[in-house]
mmCIF file with all atom_site columns, C-alpha atoms in Angstrom:
data_model
loop_
_atom_site.group_PDB
_atom_site.id
_atom_site.type_symbol
_atom_site.label_atom_id
_atom_site.label_alt_id
_atom_site.label_comp_id
_atom_site.label_asym_id
_atom_site.label_entity_id
_atom_site.label_seq_id
_atom_site.pdbx_PDB_ins_code
_atom_site.Cartn_x
_atom_site.Cartn_y
_atom_site.Cartn_z
_atom_site.occupancy
_atom_site.B_iso_or_equiv
_atom_site.pdbx_formal_charge
_atom_site.auth_seq_id
_atom_site.auth_comp_id
_atom_site.auth_asym_id
_atom_site.auth_atom_id
_atom_site.pdbx_PDB_model_num
ATOM 1   C CA . MET A 1 1   ? 0.099   0.186  -0.186  1.00 74.00 ? 1468 MET A CA 1
ATOM 2   C CA . ARG A 1 2   ? 1.325   3.466  -0.814  1.00 79.00 ? 1469 ARG A CA 1
ATOM 3   C CA . TYR A 1 3   ? -0.088  6.884  0.149   1.00 85.00 ? 1470 TYR A CA 1
ATOM 4   C CA . ARG A 1 4   ? -0.277  9.515  -2.507  1.00 91.00 ? 1471 ARG A CA 1
ATOM 5   C CA . ILE A 1 5   ? -0.662  13.160 -2.644  1.00 93.00 ? 1472 ILE A CA 1
ATOM 6   C CA . SER A 1 6   ? -3.706  13.997 -4.778  1.00 94.00 ? 1473 SER A CA 1
ATOM 7   C CA . GLN A 1 7   ? -2.371  16.126 -7.844  1.00 94.00 ? 1474 GLN A CA 1
ATOM 8   C CA . ASP A 1 8   ? -6.142  16.671 -8.648  1.00 93.00 ? 1475 ASP A CA 1
ATOM 9   C CA . HIS A 1 9   ? -6.568  18.520 -5.605  1.00 92.00 ? 1476 HIS A CA 1
ATOM 10  C CA . PRO A 1 10  ? -7.244  22.102 -6.585  1.00 90.00 ? 1477 PRO A CA 1
ATOM 11  C CA . ALA A 1 11  ? -3.962  23.636 -4.281  1.00 91.00 ? 1478 ALA A CA 1
ATOM 12  C CA . VAL A 1 12  ? -1.834  20.991 -5.952  1.00 95.00 ? 1479 VAL A CA 1
ATOM 13  C CA . ARG A 1 13  ? -3.391  21.252 -9.478  1.00 93.00 ? 1480 ARG A CA 1
ATOM 14  C CA . SER A 1 14  ? -2.981  24.866 -9.579  1.00 92.00 ? 1481 SER A CA 1
ATOM 15  C CA . VAL A 1 15  ? 0.585   24.850 -8.882  1.00 95.00 ? 1482 VAL A CA 1
ATOM 16  C CA . LEU A 1 16  ? 1.451   22.074 -11.415 1.00 97.00 ? 1483 LEU A CA 1
ATOM 17  C CA . GLU A 1 17  ? -0.359  23.816 -14.066 1.00 94.00 ? 1484 GLU A CA 1
ATOM 18  C CA . GLU A 1 18  ? 1.667   27.030 -13.336 1.00 94.00 ? 1485 GLU A CA 1
ATOM 19  C CA . ALA A 1 19  ? 4.978   25.212 -12.712 1.00 96.00 ? 1486 ALA A CA 1
ATOM 20  C CA . GLY A 1 20  ? 6.614   25.780 -16.080 1.00 97.00 ? 1487 GLY A CA 1
ATOM 21  C CA . PRO A 1 21  ? 10.020  24.675 -16.219 1.00 97.00 ? 1488 PRO A CA 1
ATOM 22  C CA . LEU A 1 22  ? 9.932   23.677 -12.436 1.00 96.00 ? 1489 LEU A CA 1
ATOM 23  C CA . LEU A 1 23  ? 7.259   20.883 -13.030 1.00 97.00 ? 1490 LEU A CA 1
ATOM 24  C CA . PRO A 1 24  ? 9.760   18.108 -12.926 1.00 96.00 ? 1491 PRO A CA 1
ATOM 25  C CA . ARG A 1 25  ? 11.327  19.477 -9.798  1.00 96.00 ? 1492 ARG A CA 1
ATOM 26  C CA . ILE A 1 26  ? 7.973   19.957 -8.115  1.00 97.00 ? 1493 ILE A CA 1
ATOM 27  C CA . HIS A 1 27  ? 6.888   16.304 -9.201  1.00 97.00 ? 1494 HIS A CA 1
ATOM 28  C CA . ALA A 1 28  ? 10.086  15.175 -7.592  1.00 96.00 ? 1495 ALA A CA 1
ATOM 29  C CA . MET A 1 29  ? 9.166   17.215 -4.385  1.00 96.00 ? 1496 MET A CA 1
ATOM 30  C CA . LEU A 1 30  ? 5.874   15.590 -4.375  1.00 96.00 ? 1497 LEU A CA 1
ATOM 31  C CA . ARG A 1 31  ? 7.440   12.136 -4.503  1.00 95.00 ? 1498 ARG A CA 1
ATOM 32  C CA . VAL A 1 32  ? 9.866   12.803 -1.755  1.00 94.00 ? 1499 VAL A CA 1
ATOM 33  C CA . ILE A 1 33  ? 6.988   13.844 0.520   1.00 93.00 ? 1500 ILE A CA 1
ATOM 34  C CA . GLU A 1 34  ? 5.060   10.678 -0.435  1.00 91.00 ? 1501 GLU A CA 1
ATOM 35  C CA . GLU A 1 35  ? 8.029   8.523  0.290   1.00 91.00 ? 1502 GLU A CA 1
ATOM 36  C CA . THR A 1 36  ? 9.066   10.154 3.712   1.00 90.00 ? 1503 THR A CA 1
ATOM 37  C CA . VAL A 1 37  ? 6.009   10.677 5.498   1.00 85.00 ? 1504 VAL A CA 1
ATOM 38  C CA . PRO A 1 38  ? 6.283   8.392  8.511   1.00 82.00 ? 1505 PRO A CA 1
ATOM 39  C CA . VAL A 1 39  ? 3.164   6.378  7.802   1.00 80.00 ? 1506 VAL A CA 1
ATOM 40  C CA . GLN A 1 40  ? 4.099   3.635  10.136  1.00 81.00 ? 1507 GLN A CA 1
ATOM 41  C CA . ARG A 1 41  ? 4.839   6.029  13.025  1.00 79.00 ? 1508 ARG A CA 1
ATOM 42  C CA . ILE A 1 42  ? 1.447   7.751  12.429  1.00 76.00 ? 1509 ILE A CA 1
ATOM 43  C CA . TRP A 1 43  ? -0.320  4.147  12.598  1.00 77.00 ? 1510 TRP A CA 1
ATOM 44  C CA . LEU A 1 44  ? 1.291   3.245  15.923  1.00 78.00 ? 1511 LEU A CA 1
ATOM 45  C CA . ASP A 1 45  ? 0.730   6.394  17.545  1.00 75.00 ? 1512 ASP A CA 1
ATOM 46  C CA . THR A 1 46  ? -2.885  6.293  16.729  1.00 76.00 ? 1513 THR A CA 1
ATOM 47  C CA . ALA A 1 47  ? -3.077  2.643  17.600  1.00 80.00 ? 1514 ALA A CA 1
ATOM 48  C CA . GLU A 1 48  ? -1.304  2.957  20.909  1.00 80.00 ? 1515 GLU A CA 1
ATOM 49  C CA . GLY A 1 49  ? -3.880  5.966  21.878  1.00 74.00 ? 1516 GLY A CA 1
ATOM 50  C CA . ARG A 1 50  ? -1.204  8.716  21.519  1.00 66.00 ? 1517 ARG A CA 1
ATOM 51  C CA . ASP A 1 51  ? -2.439  11.914 19.995  1.00 67.00 ? 1518 ASP A CA 1
ATOM 52  C CA . VAL A 1 52  ? -4.547  11.403 16.902  1.00 64.00 ? 1519 VAL A CA 1
ATOM 53  C CA . PRO A 1 53  ? -3.051  12.997 13.930  1.00 63.00 ? 1520 PRO A CA 1
ATOM 54  C CA . ARG A 1 54  ? -4.657  16.493 13.185  1.00 66.00 ? 1521 ARG A CA 1
ATOM 55  C CA . THR A 1 55  ? -6.182  16.905 9.715   1.00 68.00 ? 1522 THR A CA 1
ATOM 56  C CA . GLY A 1 56  ? -8.271  19.282 7.938   1.00 71.00 ? 1523 GLY A CA 1
ATOM 57  C CA . PHE A 1 57  ? -7.041  22.394 9.806   1.00 80.00 ? 1524 PHE A CA 1
ATOM 58  C CA . ALA A 1 58  ? -7.874  21.052 13.301  1.00 76.00 ? 1525 ALA A CA 1
ATOM 59  C CA . ASP A 1 59  ? -7.233  23.240 16.054  1.00 73.00 ? 1526 ASP A CA 1
ATOM 60  C CA . GLU A 1 60  ? -6.396  26.140 13.419  1.00 75.00 ? 1527 GLU A CA 1
ATOM 61  C CA . ALA A 1 61  ? -7.636  29.743 13.794  1.00 74.00 ? 1528 ALA A CA 1
ATOM 62  C CA . PRO A 1 62  ? -10.102 30.496 11.197  1.00 84.00 ? 1529 PRO A CA 1
ATOM 63  C CA . SER A 1 63  ? -7.993  33.255 9.803   1.00 87.00 ? 1530 SER A CA 1
ATOM 64  C CA . GLU A 1 64  ? -5.526  30.611 8.715   1.00 88.00 ? 1531 GLU A CA 1
ATOM 65  C CA . VAL A 1 65  ? -8.311  28.557 6.916   1.00 89.00 ? 1532 VAL A CA 1
ATOM 66  C CA . VAL A 1 66  ? -9.310  31.859 5.220   1.00 91.00 ? 1533 VAL A CA 1
ATOM 67  C CA . THR A 1 67  ? -5.917  32.421 4.037   1.00 91.00 ? 1534 THR A CA 1
ATOM 68  C CA . VAL A 1 68  ? -5.696  29.193 2.195   1.00 92.00 ? 1535 VAL A CA 1
ATOM 69  C CA . LEU A 1 69  ? -9.152  29.604 0.823   1.00 93.00 ? 1536 LEU A CA 1
ATOM 70  C CA . ARG A 1 70  ? -8.701  32.935 -0.655  1.00 93.00 ? 1537 ARG A CA 1
ATOM 71  C CA . ILE A 1 71  ? -5.743  31.910 -2.636  1.00 92.00 ? 1538 ILE A CA 1
ATOM 72  C CA . LEU A 1 72  ? -7.793  28.623 -4.134  1.00 93.00 ? 1539 LEU A CA 1
ATOM 73  C CA . PHE A 1 73  ? -10.770 30.905 -4.516  1.00 95.00 ? 1540 PHE A CA 1
ATOM 74  C CA . ARG A 1 74  ? -8.928  33.530 -6.454  1.00 94.00 ? 1541 ARG A CA 1
ATOM 75  C CA . ASN A 1 75  ? -7.393  30.678 -8.584  1.00 92.00 ? 1542 ASN A CA 1
ATOM 76  C CA . LEU A 1 76  ? -10.625 29.202 -9.357  1.00 94.00 ? 1543 LEU A CA 1
ATOM 77  C CA . VAL A 1 77  ? -12.007 32.239 -10.508 1.00 95.00 ? 1544 VAL A CA 1
ATOM 78  C CA . GLN A 1 78  ? -9.024  34.035 -12.148 1.00 92.00 ? 1545 GLN A CA 1
ATOM 79  C CA . LYS A 1 79  ? -7.201  31.143 -13.699 1.00 90.00 ? 1546 LYS A CA 1
ATOM 80  C CA . LYS A 1 80  ? -9.963  28.462 -14.088 1.00 91.00 ? 1547 LYS A CA 1
ATOM 81  C CA . GLY A 1 81  ? -12.756 31.011 -14.955 1.00 94.00 ? 1548 GLY A CA 1
ATOM 82  C CA . LEU A 1 82  ? -15.274 30.049 -12.851 1.00 95.00 ? 1549 LEU A CA 1
ATOM 83  C CA . SER A 1 83  ? -17.878 32.309 -11.535 1.00 96.00 ? 1550 SER A CA 1
ATOM 84  C CA . PRO A 1 84  ? -17.755 33.093 -7.799  1.00 96.00 ? 1551 PRO A CA 1
ATOM 85  C CA . GLN A 1 85  ? -20.595 30.957 -7.078  1.00 96.00 ? 1552 GLN A CA 1
ATOM 86  C CA . LEU A 1 86  ? -19.270 28.128 -8.893  1.00 97.00 ? 1553 LEU A CA 1
ATOM 87  C CA . ALA A 1 87  ? -15.954 28.420 -7.185  1.00 96.00 ? 1554 ALA A CA 1
ATOM 88  C CA . ARG A 1 88  ? -17.728 28.209 -3.838  1.00 97.00 ? 1555 ARG A CA 1
ATOM 89  C CA . GLN A 1 89  ? -19.642 25.300 -4.669  1.00 97.00 ? 1556 GLN A CA 1
ATOM 90  C CA . GLN A 1 90  ? -16.395 23.367 -5.885  1.00 95.00 ? 1557 GLN A CA 1
ATOM 91  C CA . LEU A 1 91  ? -14.655 24.506 -2.478  1.00 95.00 ? 1558 LEU A CA 1
ATOM 92  C CA . LEU A 1 92  ? -17.597 23.079 -0.774  1.00 96.00 ? 1559 LEU A CA 1
ATOM 93  C CA . ARG A 1 93  ? -16.887 19.637 -2.159  1.00 94.00 ? 1560 ARG A CA 1
ATOM 94  C CA . THR A 1 94  ? -12.997 19.877 -1.653  1.00 92.00 ? 1561 THR A CA 1
ATOM 95  C CA . GLU A 1 95  ? -11.340 18.310 1.204   1.00 88.00 ? 1562 GLU A CA 1
ATOM 96  C CA . PRO A 1 96  ? -11.045 19.708 3.895   1.00 90.00 ? 1563 PRO A CA 1
ATOM 97  C CA . PHE A 1 97  ? -12.661 22.786 3.155   1.00 91.00 ? 1564 PHE A CA 1
ATOM 98  C CA . GLN A 1 98  ? -16.152 21.399 3.023   1.00 92.00 ? 1565 GLN A CA 1
ATOM 99  C CA . HIS A 1 99  ? -16.096 21.512 7.007   1.00 90.00 ? 1566 HIS A CA 1
ATOM 100 C CA . TYR A 1 100 ? -15.934 25.159 6.437   1.00 92.00 ? 1567 TYR A CA 1
ATOM 101 C CA . PRO A 1 101 ? -19.080 26.340 4.747   1.00 95.00 ? 1568 PRO A CA 1
ATOM 102 C CA . GLU A 1 102 ? -19.670 29.615 6.552   1.00 94.00 ? 1569 GLU A CA 1
ATOM 103 C CA . LEU A 1 103 ? -16.112 30.823 5.643   1.00 94.00 ? 1570 LEU A CA 1
ATOM 104 C CA . ILE A 1 104 ? -16.571 29.631 2.049   1.00 95.00 ? 1571 ILE A CA 1
ATOM 105 C CA . GLY A 1 105 ? -19.952 31.420 2.096   1.00 95.00 ? 1572 GLY A CA 1
ATOM 106 C CA . SER A 1 106 ? -18.015 34.662 3.251   1.00 94.00 ? 1573 SER A CA 1
ATOM 107 C CA . LEU A 1 107 ? -15.987 34.741 0.163   1.00 94.00 ? 1574 LEU A CA 1
ATOM 108 C CA . PRO A 1 108 ? -16.686 37.843 -1.954  1.00 92.00 ? 1575 PRO A CA 1
ATOM 109 C CA . ASP A 1 109 ? -18.430 37.979 -5.215  1.00 92.00 ? 1576 ASP A CA 1
ATOM 110 C CA . THR A 1 110 ? -15.956 40.385 -6.512  1.00 88.00 ? 1577 THR A CA 1
ATOM 111 C CA . LEU A 1 111 ? -12.240 40.125 -6.076  1.00 83.00 ? 1578 LEU A CA 1
ATOM 112 C CA . PRO A 1 112 ? -10.106 42.736 -5.085  1.00 77.00 ? 1579 PRO A CA 1
ATOM 113 C CA . PRO A 1 113 ? -6.958  43.449 -7.057  1.00 77.00 ? 1580 PRO A CA 1
ATOM 114 C CA . GLU A 1 114 ? -3.823  41.429 -5.824  1.00 72.00 ? 1581 GLU A CA 1
#
């Protein structure tokens, strides 16, 4: 069994699409991350009742989640050409943001200049 980083996740996909000549290095970096995440240690810690791994922005301040959401939202609207409404709908189906519908709902209909 092997764990992989989803290259279809909007955050990863947007970087890969704009990587240009850095694409091979980014693919190599993702592969190194996949091969070096201590999966066995995570499983052991969880099985032994130690701290459960934090996922999905657990224990993060909403401002941290909003920072990432805004970047992804801007990419979906400006680079992918989605309407703000469709971009919000996609984010509501994207891991881990589906857990933050109120933050997604607060994203603007018009984007301020970068």
